PDB file of N, CA and C in Angstrom:
ATOM      1  N   UNK F1287       0.837  -1.164   0.000  1.00  0.00           N
ATOM      2  CA  UNK F1287       0.000   0.000   0.000  1.00  0.00           C
ATOM      3  C   UNK F1287       0.887   1.233   0.000  1.00  0.00           C
ATOM      4  N   UNK F1288       0.460   2.252  -0.677  1.00  0.00           N
ATOM      5  CA  UNK F1288       1.190   3.516  -0.717  1.00  0.00           C
ATOM      6  C   UNK F1288       0.368   4.601  -0.051  1.00  0.00           C
ATOM      7  N   UNK F1289       1.030   5.520   0.586  1.00  0.00           N
ATOM      8  CA  UNK F1289       0.368   6.665   1.208  1.00  0.00           C
ATOM      9  C   UNK F1289       0.564   7.858   0.279  1.00  0.00           C
ATOM     10  N   UNK F1290      -0.235   7.948  -0.750  1.00  0.00           N
ATOM     11  CA  UNK F1290      -0.069   8.977  -1.766  1.00  0.00           C
ATOM     12  C   UNK F1290      -0.281  10.369  -1.189  1.00  0.00           C
ATOM     13  N   UNK F1291       0.668  11.249  -1.430  1.00  0.00           N
ATOM     14  CA  UNK F1291       0.542  12.629  -1.013  1.00  0.00           C
ATOM     15  C   UNK F1291       0.511  12.838   0.491  1.00  0.00           C
ATOM     16  N   UNK F1292       1.012  11.903   1.229  1.00  0.00           N
ATOM     17  CA  UNK F1292       0.947  11.995   2.680  1.00  0.00           C
ATOM     18  C   UNK F1292       2.301  12.401   3.245  1.00  0.00           C
ATOM     19  N   UNK F1293       2.321  13.483   3.992  1.00  0.00           N
ATOM     20  CA  UNK F1293       3.528  13.914   4.683  1.00  0.00           C
ATOM     21  C   UNK F1293       3.627  13.120   5.973  1.00  0.00           C
ATOM     22  N   UNK F1294       4.708  12.412   6.151  1.00  0.00           N
ATOM     23  CA  UNK F1294       4.855  11.555   7.330  1.00  0.00           C
ATOM     24  C   UNK F1294       5.853  12.147   8.324  1.00  0.00           C
ATOM     25  N   UNK F1295       5.876  13.459   8.443  1.00  0.00           N
ATOM     26  CA  UNK F1295       6.798  14.152   9.334  1.00  0.00           C
ATOM     27  C   UNK F1295       6.674  13.683  10.773  1.00  0.00           C
ATOM     28  N   UNK F1296       5.460  13.458  11.247  1.00  0.00           N
ATOM     29  CA  UNK F1296       5.232  13.112  12.651  1.00  0.00           C
ATOM     30  C   UNK F1296       5.385  11.619  12.939  1.00  0.00           C
ATOM     31  N   UNK F1297       5.549  10.811  11.909  1.00  0.00           N
ATOM     32  CA  UNK F1297       5.599   9.366  12.096  1.00  0.00           C
ATOM     33  C   UNK F1297       6.969   8.930  12.608  1.00  0.00           C
ATOM     34  N   UNK F1298       6.999   7.926  13.487  1.00  0.00           N
ATOM     35  CA  UNK F1298       8.282   7.424  13.997  1.00  0.00           C
ATOM     36  C   UNK F1298       9.187   6.949  12.863  1.00  0.00           C
ATOM     37  N   UNK F1299      10.457   7.192  13.007  1.00  0.00           N
ATOM     38  CA  UNK F1299      11.412   6.861  11.953  1.00  0.00           C
ATOM     39  C   UNK F1299      11.584   5.366  11.744  1.00  0.00           C
ATOM     40  N   UNK F1300      11.250   4.534  12.743  1.00  0.00           N
ATOM     41  CA  UNK F1300      11.454   3.093  12.601  1.00  0.00           C
ATOM     42  C   UNK F1300      10.353   2.424  11.781  1.00  0.00           C
ATOM     43  N   UNK F1301       9.300   3.158  11.418  1.00  0.00           N
ATOM     44  CA  UNK F1301       8.214   2.578  10.630  1.00  0.00           C
ATOM     45  C   UNK F1301       8.421   2.869   9.149  1.00  0.00           C
ATOM     46  N   UNK F1302       8.061   1.926   8.306  1.00  0.00           N
ATOM     47  CA  UNK F1302       8.187   2.088   6.863  1.00  0.00           C
ATOM     48  C   UNK F1302       7.265   3.204   6.389  1.00  0.00           C
ATOM     49  N   UNK F1303       7.803   4.197   5.716  1.00  0.00           N
ATOM     50  CA  UNK F1303       7.018   5.356   5.280  1.00  0.00           C
ATOM     51  C   UNK F1303       5.927   4.979   4.281  1.00  0.00           C
ATOM     52  N   UNK F1304       6.108   3.896   3.540  1.00  0.00           N
ATOM     53  CA  UNK F1304       5.113   3.530   2.532  1.00  0.00           C
ATOM     54  C   UNK F1304       3.825   3.006   3.148  1.00  0.00           C
ATOM     55  N   UNK F1305       3.828   2.669   4.423  1.00  0.00           N
ATOM     56  CA  UNK F1305       2.641   2.132   5.094  1.00  0.00           C
ATOM     57  C   UNK F1305       1.929   3.160   5.968  1.00  0.00           C
ATOM     58  N   UNK F1306       2.348   4.404   5.930  1.00  0.00           N
ATOM     59  CA  UNK F1306       1.883   5.382   6.908  1.00  0.00           C
ATOM     60  C   UNK F1306       0.998   6.458   6.295  1.00  0.00           C
ATOM     61  N   UNK F1307       0.081   6.928   7.104  1.00  0.00           N
ATOM     62  CA  UNK F1307      -0.790   8.047   6.766  1.00  0.00           C
ATOM     63  C   UNK F1307      -0.711   9.038   7.911  1.00  0.00           C
ATOM     64  N   UNK F1308      -0.971  10.285   7.633  1.00  0.00           N
ATOM     65  CA  UNK F1308      -0.896  11.292   8.667  1.00  0.00           C
ATOM     66  C   UNK F1308      -2.169  12.122   8.680  1.00  0.00           C
ATOM     67  N   UNK F1309      -2.708  12.305   9.864  1.00  0.00           N
ATOM     68  CA  UNK F1309      -3.867  13.181  10.055  1.00  0.00           C
ATOM     69  C   UNK F1309      -3.514  14.158  11.164  1.00  0.00           C
ATOM     70  N   UNK F1310      -3.362  15.423  10.820  1.00  0.00           N
ATOM     71  CA  UNK F1310      -2.896  16.404  11.802  1.00  0.00           C
ATOM     72  C   UNK F1310      -1.530  15.984  12.310  1.00  0.00           C
ATOM     73  N   UNK F1311      -1.390  15.863  13.622  1.00  0.00           N
ATOM     74  CA  UNK F1311      -0.114  15.413  14.184  1.00  0.00           C
ATOM     75  C   UNK F1311      -0.157  13.934  14.559  1.00  0.00           C
ATOM     76  N   UNK F1312      -1.126  13.197  14.011  1.00  0.00           N
ATOM     77  CA  UNK F1312      -1.228  11.759  14.267  1.00  0.00           C
ATOM     78  C   UNK F1312      -0.657  10.970  13.105  1.00  0.00           C
ATOM     79  N   UNK F1313       0.046   9.916  13.419  1.00  0.00           N
ATOM     80  CA  UNK F1313       0.581   8.996  12.427  1.00  0.00           C
ATOM     81  C   UNK F1313      -0.308   7.754  12.432  1.00  0.00           C
ATOM     82  N   UNK F1314      -0.828   7.379  11.274  1.00  0.00           N
ATOM     83  CA  UNK F1314      -1.730   6.234  11.170  1.00  0.00           C
ATOM     84  C   UNK F1314      -1.087   5.149  10.319  1.00  0.00           C
ATOM     85  N   UNK F1315      -1.222   3.914  10.745  1.00  0.00           N
ATOM     86  CA  UNK F1315      -0.675   2.776  10.007  1.00  0.00           C
ATOM     87  C   UNK F1315      -1.732   1.685   9.952  1.00  0.00           C
ATOM     88  N   UNK F1316      -1.852   1.063   8.793  1.00  0.00           N
ATOM     89  CA  UNK F1316      -2.768  -0.062   8.647  1.00  0.00           C
ATOM     90  C   UNK F1316      -1.976  -1.345   8.844  1.00  0.00           C
ATOM     91  N   UNK F1317      -2.459  -2.196   9.740  1.00  0.00           N
ATOM     92  CA  UNK F1317      -1.914  -3.539   9.913  1.00  0.00           C
ATOM     93  C   UNK F1317      -2.926  -4.506   9.325  1.00  0.00           C
ATOM     94  N   UNK F1318      -2.472  -5.413   8.497  1.00  0.00           N
ATOM     95  CA  UNK F1318      -3.369  -6.402   7.906  1.00  0.00           C
ATOM     96  C   UNK F1318      -3.275  -7.699   8.686  1.00  0.00           C
ATOM     97  N   UNK F1319      -4.403  -8.245   9.069  1.00  0.00           N
ATOM     98  CA  UNK F1319      -4.464  -9.492   9.806  1.00  0.00           C
ATOM     99  C   UNK F1319      -5.830  -9.637  10.436  1.00  0.00           C
ATOM    100  N   UNK F1320      -6.164 -10.822  10.837  1.00  0.00           N
ATOM    101  CA  UNK F1320      -7.467 -11.095  11.432  1.00  0.00           C
ATOM    102  C   UNK F1320      -7.274 -11.383  12.916  1.00  0.00           C
ATOM    103  N   UNK F1321      -7.197 -10.309  13.724  1.00  0.00           N
ATOM    104  CA  UNK F1321      -6.948 -10.437  15.151  1.00  0.00           C
ATOM    105  C   UNK F1321      -8.160  -9.973  15.936  1.00  0.00           C
ATOM    106  N   UNK F1322      -8.280 -10.461  17.167  1.00  0.00           N
ATOM    107  CA  UNK F1322      -9.292  -9.899  18.051  1.00  0.00           C
ATOM    108  C   UNK F1322      -8.809  -8.512  18.493  1.00  0.00           C
ATOM    109  N   UNK F1323      -9.702  -7.755  19.152  1.00  0.00           N
ATOM    110  CA  UNK F1323      -9.402  -6.374  19.500  1.00  0.00           C
ATOM    111  C   UNK F1323      -8.179  -6.268  20.401  1.00  0.00           C
ATOM    112  N   UNK F1324      -8.078  -7.143  21.412  1.00  0.00           N
ATOM    113  CA  UNK F1324      -6.956  -7.067  22.347  1.00  0.00           C
ATOM    114  C   UNK F1324      -5.624  -7.302  21.642  1.00  0.00           C
ATOM    115  N   UNK F1325      -5.568  -8.286  20.745  1.00  0.00           N
ATOM    116  CA  UNK F1325      -4.327  -8.571  20.020  1.00  0.00           C
ATOM    117  C   UNK F1325      -3.981  -7.426  19.083  1.00  0.00           C
ATOM    118  N   UNK F1326      -4.987  -6.909  18.376  1.00  0.00           N
ATOM    119  CA  UNK F1326      -4.754  -5.779  17.470  1.00  0.00           C
ATOM    120  C   UNK F1326      -4.201  -4.582  18.240  1.00  0.00           C
ATOM    121  N   UNK F1327      -4.760  -4.329  19.396  1.00  0.00           N
ATOM    122  CA  UNK F1327      -4.283  -3.206  20.209  1.00  0.00           C
ATOM    123  C   UNK F1327      -2.855  -3.449  20.678  1.00  0.00           C
ATOM    124  N   UNK F1328      -2.543  -4.668  21.089  1.00  0.00           N
ATOM    125  CA  UNK F1328      -1.194  -4.966  21.563  1.00  0.00           C
ATOM    126  C   UNK F1328      -0.168  -4.778  20.451  1.00  0.00           C
ATOM    127  N   UNK F1329      -0.519  -5.138  19.233  1.00  0.00           N
ATOM    128  CA  UNK F1329       0.382  -4.918  18.094  1.00  0.00           C
ATOM    129  C   UNK F1329       0.681  -3.427  17.957  1.00  0.00           C
ATOM    130  N   UNK F1330      -0.349  -2.604  18.064  1.00  0.00           N
ATOM    131  CA  UNK F1330      -0.156  -1.153  17.981  1.00  0.00           C
ATOM    132  C   UNK F1330       0.704  -0.640  19.133  1.00  0.00           C
ATOM    133  N   UNK F1331       0.407  -1.101  20.347  1.00  0.00           N
ATOM    134  CA  UNK F1331       1.179  -0.668  21.513  1.00  0.00           C
ATOM    135  C   UNK F1331       2.644  -1.061  21.379  1.00  0.00           C
ATOM    136  N   UNK F1332       2.918  -2.235  20.818  1.00  0.00           N
ATOM    137  CA  UNK F1332       4.295  -2.692  20.634  1.00  0.00           C
ATOM    138  C   UNK F1332       5.079  -1.778  19.700  1.00  0.00           C
ATOM    139  N   UNK F1333       4.379  -1.082  18.802  1.00  0.00           N
ATOM    140  CA  UNK F1333       5.046  -0.159  17.877  1.00  0.00           C
ATOM    141  C   UNK F1333       5.028   1.277  18.387  1.00  0.00           C
ATOM    142  N   UNK F1334       4.554   1.474  19.612  1.00  0.00           N
ATOM    143  CA  UNK F1334       4.553   2.808  20.191  1.00  0.00           C
ATOM    144  C   UNK F1334       3.299   3.608  19.915  1.00  0.00           C
ATOM    145  N   UNK F1335       2.247   2.953  19.441  1.00  0.00           N
ATOM    146  CA  UNK F1335       0.993   3.648  19.145  1.00  0.00           C
ATOM    147  C   UNK F1335      -0.171   3.021  19.874  1.00  0.00           C
ATOM    148  N   UNK F1336      -1.345   3.193  19.324  1.00  0.00           N
ATOM    149  CA  UNK F1336      -2.565   2.598  19.858  1.00  0.00           C
ATOM    150  C   UNK F1336      -3.556   2.510  18.706  1.00  0.00           C
ATOM    151  N   UNK F1337      -4.615   1.763  18.890  1.00  0.00           N
ATOM    152  CA  UNK F1337      -5.648   1.671  17.866  1.00  0.00           C
ATOM    153  C   UNK F1337      -6.259   3.056  17.680  1.00  0.00           C
ATOM    154  N   UNK F1338      -6.495   3.420  16.431  1.00  0.00           N
ATOM    155  CA  UNK F1338      -7.023   4.748  16.119  1.00  0.00           C
ATOM    156  C   UNK F1338      -8.392   4.956  16.766  1.00  0.00           C
ATOM    157  N   UNK F1339      -8.575   6.162  17.278  1.00  0.00           N
ATOM    158  CA  UNK F1339      -9.850   6.557  17.876  1.00  0.00           C
ATOM    159  C   UNK F1339     -10.353   7.789  17.127  1.00  0.00           C
ATOM    160  N   UNK F1340     -11.258   7.604  16.172  1.00  0.00           N
ATOM    161  CA  UNK F1340     -11.770   8.763  15.428  1.00  0.00           C
ATOM    162  C   UNK F1340     -12.575   9.671  16.357  1.00  0.00           C
ATOM    163  N   UNK F1341     -12.036  10.836  16.665  1.00  0.00           N
ATOM    164  CA  UNK F1341     -12.636  11.723  17.667  1.00  0.00           C
ATOM    165  C   UNK F1341     -13.324  12.945  17.070  1.00  0.00           C
ATOM    166  N   UNK F1342     -13.369  13.017  15.748  1.00  0.00           N
ATOM    167  CA  UNK F1342     -14.027  14.163  15.119  1.00  0.00           C
ATOM    168  C   UNK F1342     -14.611  13.724  13.779  1.00  0.00           C
ATOM    169  N   UNK F1343     -15.604  14.460  13.291  1.00  0.00           N
ATOM    170  CA  UNK F1343     -16.135  14.145  11.959  1.00  0.00           C
ATOM    171  C   UNK F1343     -15.059  14.242  10.880  1.00  0.00           C
ATOM    172  N   UNK F1344     -14.128  15.190  11.035  1.00  0.00           N
ATOM    173  CA  UNK F1344     -13.049  15.326  10.061  1.00  0.00           C
ATOM    174  C   UNK F1344     -12.164  14.096  10.016  1.00  0.00           C
ATOM    175  N   UNK F1345     -11.837  13.552  11.177  1.00  0.00           N
ATOM    176  CA  UNK F1345     -11.006  12.353  11.220  1.00  0.00           C
ATOM    177  C   UNK F1345     -11.770  11.153  10.676  1.00  0.00           C
ATOM    178  N   UNK F1346     -13.053  11.051  10.988  1.00  0.00           N
ATOM    179  CA  UNK F1346     -13.865   9.963  10.429  1.00  0.00           C
ATOM    180  C   UNK F1346     -13.864  10.033   8.908  1.00  0.00           C
ATOM    181  N   UNK F1347     -13.996  11.233   8.366  1.00  0.00           N
ATOM    182  CA  UNK F1347     -13.983  11.415   6.914  1.00  0.00           C
ATOM    183  C   UNK F1347     -12.624  11.033   6.336  1.00  0.00           C
ATOM    184  N   UNK F1348     -11.542  11.439   6.994  1.00  0.00           N
ATOM    185  CA  UNK F1348     -10.194  11.103   6.528  1.00  0.00           C
ATOM    186  C   UNK F1348     -10.016   9.590   6.471  1.00  0.00           C
ATOM    187  N   UNK F1349     -10.440   8.897   7.501  1.00  0.00           N
ATOM    188  CA  UNK F1349     -10.329   7.436   7.535  1.00  0.00           C
ATOM    189  C   UNK F1349     -11.170   6.823   6.429  1.00  0.00           C
ATOM    190  N   UNK F1350     -12.384   7.320   6.251  1.00  0.00           N
ATOM    191  CA  UNK F1350     -13.284   6.784   5.232  1.00  0.00           C
ATOM    192  C   UNK F1350     -12.703   6.973   3.824  1.00  0.00           C
ATOM    193  N   UNK F1351     -12.103   8.131   3.565  1.00  0.00           N
ATOM    194  CA  UNK F1351     -11.591   8.448   2.233  1.00  0.00           C
ATOM    195  C   UNK F1351     -10.222   7.820   1.972  1.00  0.00           C
ATOM    196  N   UNK F1352      -9.334   7.814   2.965  1.00  0.00           N
ATOM    197  CA  UNK F1352      -7.947   7.412   2.739  1.00  0.00           C
ATOM    198  C   UNK F1352      -7.599   5.999   3.185  1.00  0.00           C
ATOM    199  N   UNK F1353      -8.139   5.538   4.302  1.00  0.00           N
ATOM    200  CA  UNK F1353      -7.754   4.227   4.819  1.00  0.00           C
ATOM    201  C   UNK F1353      -8.728   3.128   4.430  1.00  0.00           C
ATOM    202  N   UNK F1354     -10.018   3.396   4.503  1.00  0.00           N
ATOM    203  CA  UNK F1354     -11.014   2.377   4.192  1.00  0.00           C
ATOM    204  C   UNK F1354     -10.837   1.792   2.789  1.00  0.00           C
ATOM    205  N   UNK F1355     -10.565   2.598   1.747  1.00  0.00           N
ATOM    206  CA  UNK F1355     -10.348   1.997   0.424  1.00  0.00           C
ATOM    207  C   UNK F1355      -9.174   1.017   0.394  1.00  0.00           C
ATOM    208  N   UNK F1356      -8.129   1.278   1.191  1.00  0.00           N
ATOM    209  CA  UNK F1356      -6.988   0.359   1.236  1.00  0.00           C
ATOM    210  C   UNK F1356      -7.387  -0.962   1.879  1.00  0.00           C
ATOM    211  N   UNK F1357      -8.197  -0.900   2.930  1.00  0.00           N
ATOM    212  CA  UNK F1357      -8.665  -2.116   3.598  1.00  0.00           C
ATOM    213  C   UNK F1357      -9.587  -2.889   2.666  1.00  0.00           C
ATOM    214  N   UNK F1358     -10.452  -2.187   1.938  1.00  0.00           N
ATOM    215  CA  UNK F1358     -11.389  -2.851   1.036  1.00  0.00           C
ATOM    216  C   UNK F1358     -10.684  -3.544  -0.119  1.00  0.00           C
ATOM    217  N   UNK F1359      -9.507  -3.072  -0.524  1.00  0.00           N
ATOM    218  CA  UNK F1359      -8.733  -3.719  -1.586  1.00  0.00           C
ATOM    219  C   UNK F1359      -8.104  -5.021  -1.115  1.00  0.00           C
ATOM    220  N   UNK F1360      -7.962  -5.172   0.192  1.00  0.00           N
ATOM    221  CA  UNK F1360      -7.339  -6.375   0.743  1.00  0.00           C
ATOM    222  C   UNK F1360      -8.396  -7.455   0.928  1.00  0.00           C
ATOM    223  N   UNK F1361      -7.978  -8.587   1.418  1.00  0.00           N
ATOM    224  CA  UNK F1361      -8.895  -9.690   1.679  1.00  0.00           C
ATOM    225  C   UNK F1361      -9.482  -9.623   3.081  1.00  0.00           C
ATOM    226  N   UNK F1362      -9.159  -8.591   3.831  1.00  0.00           N
ATOM    227  CA  UNK F1362      -9.668  -8.453   5.191  1.00  0.00           C
ATOM    228  C   UNK F1362     -11.154  -8.113   5.160  1.00  0.00           C
ATOM    229  N   UNK F1363     -11.869  -8.470   6.212  1.00  0.00           N
ATOM    230  CA  UNK F1363     -13.309  -8.239   6.245  1.00  0.00           C
ATOM    231  C   UNK F1363     -13.713  -7.046   7.107  1.00  0.00           C
ATOM    232  N   UNK F1364     -12.769  -6.238   7.517  1.00  0.00           N
ATOM    233  CA  UNK F1364     -13.092  -5.069   8.321  1.00  0.00           C
ATOM    234  C   UNK F1364     -11.852  -4.540   9.001  1.00  0.00           C
ATOM    235  N   UNK F1365     -12.046  -3.650   9.947  1.00  0.00           N
ATOM    236  CA  UNK F1365     -10.905  -3.119  10.679  1.00  0.00           C
ATOM    237  C   UNK F1365     -11.332  -2.743  12.079  1.00  0.00           C
ATOM    238  N   UNK F1366     -10.359  -2.609  12.956  1.00  0.00           N
ATOM    239  CA  UNK F1366     -10.601  -2.293  14.366  1.00  0.00           C
ATOM    240  C   UNK F1366     -10.343  -0.812  14.602  1.00  0.00           C
ATOM    241  N   UNK F1367     -11.153  -0.224  15.457  1.00  0.00           N
ATOM    242  CA  UNK F1367     -10.909   1.137  15.913  1.00  0.00           C
ATOM    243  C   UNK F1367     -10.875   1.119  17.433  1.00  0.00           C
ATOM    244  N   UNK F1368     -10.482   2.220  18.033  1.00  0.00           N
ATOM    245  CA  UNK F1368     -10.324   2.291  19.486  1.00  0.00           C
ATOM    246  C   UNK F1368     -11.626   2.479  20.226  1.00  0.00           C
ATOM    247  N   UNK F1369     -12.517   1.533  20.082  1.00  0.00           N
ATOM    248  CA  UNK F1369     -13.784   1.563  20.814  1.00  0.00           C
ATOM    249  C   UNK F1369     -14.049   0.160  21.336  1.00  0.00           C
ATOM    250  N   UNK F1370     -14.445   0.058  22.586  1.00  0.00           N
ATOM    251  CA  UNK F1370     -14.745  -1.248  23.166  1.00  0.00           C
ATOM    252  C   UNK F1370     -15.983  -1.144  24.037  1.00  0.00           C
ATOM    253  N   UNK F1371     -16.486  -2.282  24.407  1.00  0.00           N
ATOM    254  CA  UNK F1371     -17.563  -2.325  25.396  1.00  0.00           C
ATOM    255  C   UNK F1371     -17.091  -3.108  26.622  1.00  0.00           C
ATOM    256  N   UNK F1372     -15.777  -3.039  26.889  1.00  0.00           N
ATOM    257  CA  UNK F1372     -15.198  -3.787  28.007  1.00  0.00           C
ATOM    258  C   UNK F1372     -15.847  -3.433  29.337  1.00  0.00           C
ATOM    259  N   UNK F1373     -16.141  -2.162  29.546  1.00  0.00           N
ATOM    260  CA  UNK F1373     -16.717  -1.752  30.830  1.00  0.00           C
ATOM    261  C   UNK F1373     -18.171  -2.172  30.994  1.00  0.00           C
ATOM    262  N   UNK F1374     -18.890  -2.332  29.883  1.00  0.00           N
ATOM    263  CA  UNK F1374     -20.306  -2.679  30.012  1.00  0.00           C
ATOM    264  C   UNK F1374     -20.595  -4.154  29.751  1.00  0.00           C
ATOM    265  N   UNK F1375     -19.867  -4.766  28.804  1.00  0.00           N
ATOM    266  CA  UNK F1375     -20.156  -6.154  28.456  1.00  0.00           C
ATOM    267  C   UNK F1375     -18.965  -7.089  28.636  1.00  0.00           C
ATOM    268  N   UNK F1376     -17.841  -6.566  29.044  1.00  0.00           N
ATOM    269  CA  UNK F1376     -16.620  -7.348  29.300  1.00  0.00           C
ATOM    270  C   UNK F1376     -16.073  -8.055  28.069  1.00  0.00           C
ATOM    271  N   UNK F1377     -16.308  -7.491  26.897  1.00  0.00           N
ATOM    272  CA  UNK F1377     -15.677  -8.017  25.664  1.00  0.00           C
ATOM    273  C   UNK F1377     -15.627  -6.954  24.602  1.00  0.00           C
TER     274      UNK F1377
END
């Protein structure tokens, strides 16, 4: 996947620039795999980040326009975001 027209100034230097997207001062990376939420989050934490939490309509639009098409081109059936029901349903 390529991050066309994306300035990756804020992204950590140890990550491959071709896999990165930037929204404001946030660095976004797509990981491909079929993991449960806890495993997906741990993968992000291991790289110094966390699962993306779309906190504004602008960020939701950015994800929909820039990241969702990349996921849809893959064989994956969806993606994880930083939302859980751990406190209410324990999963």
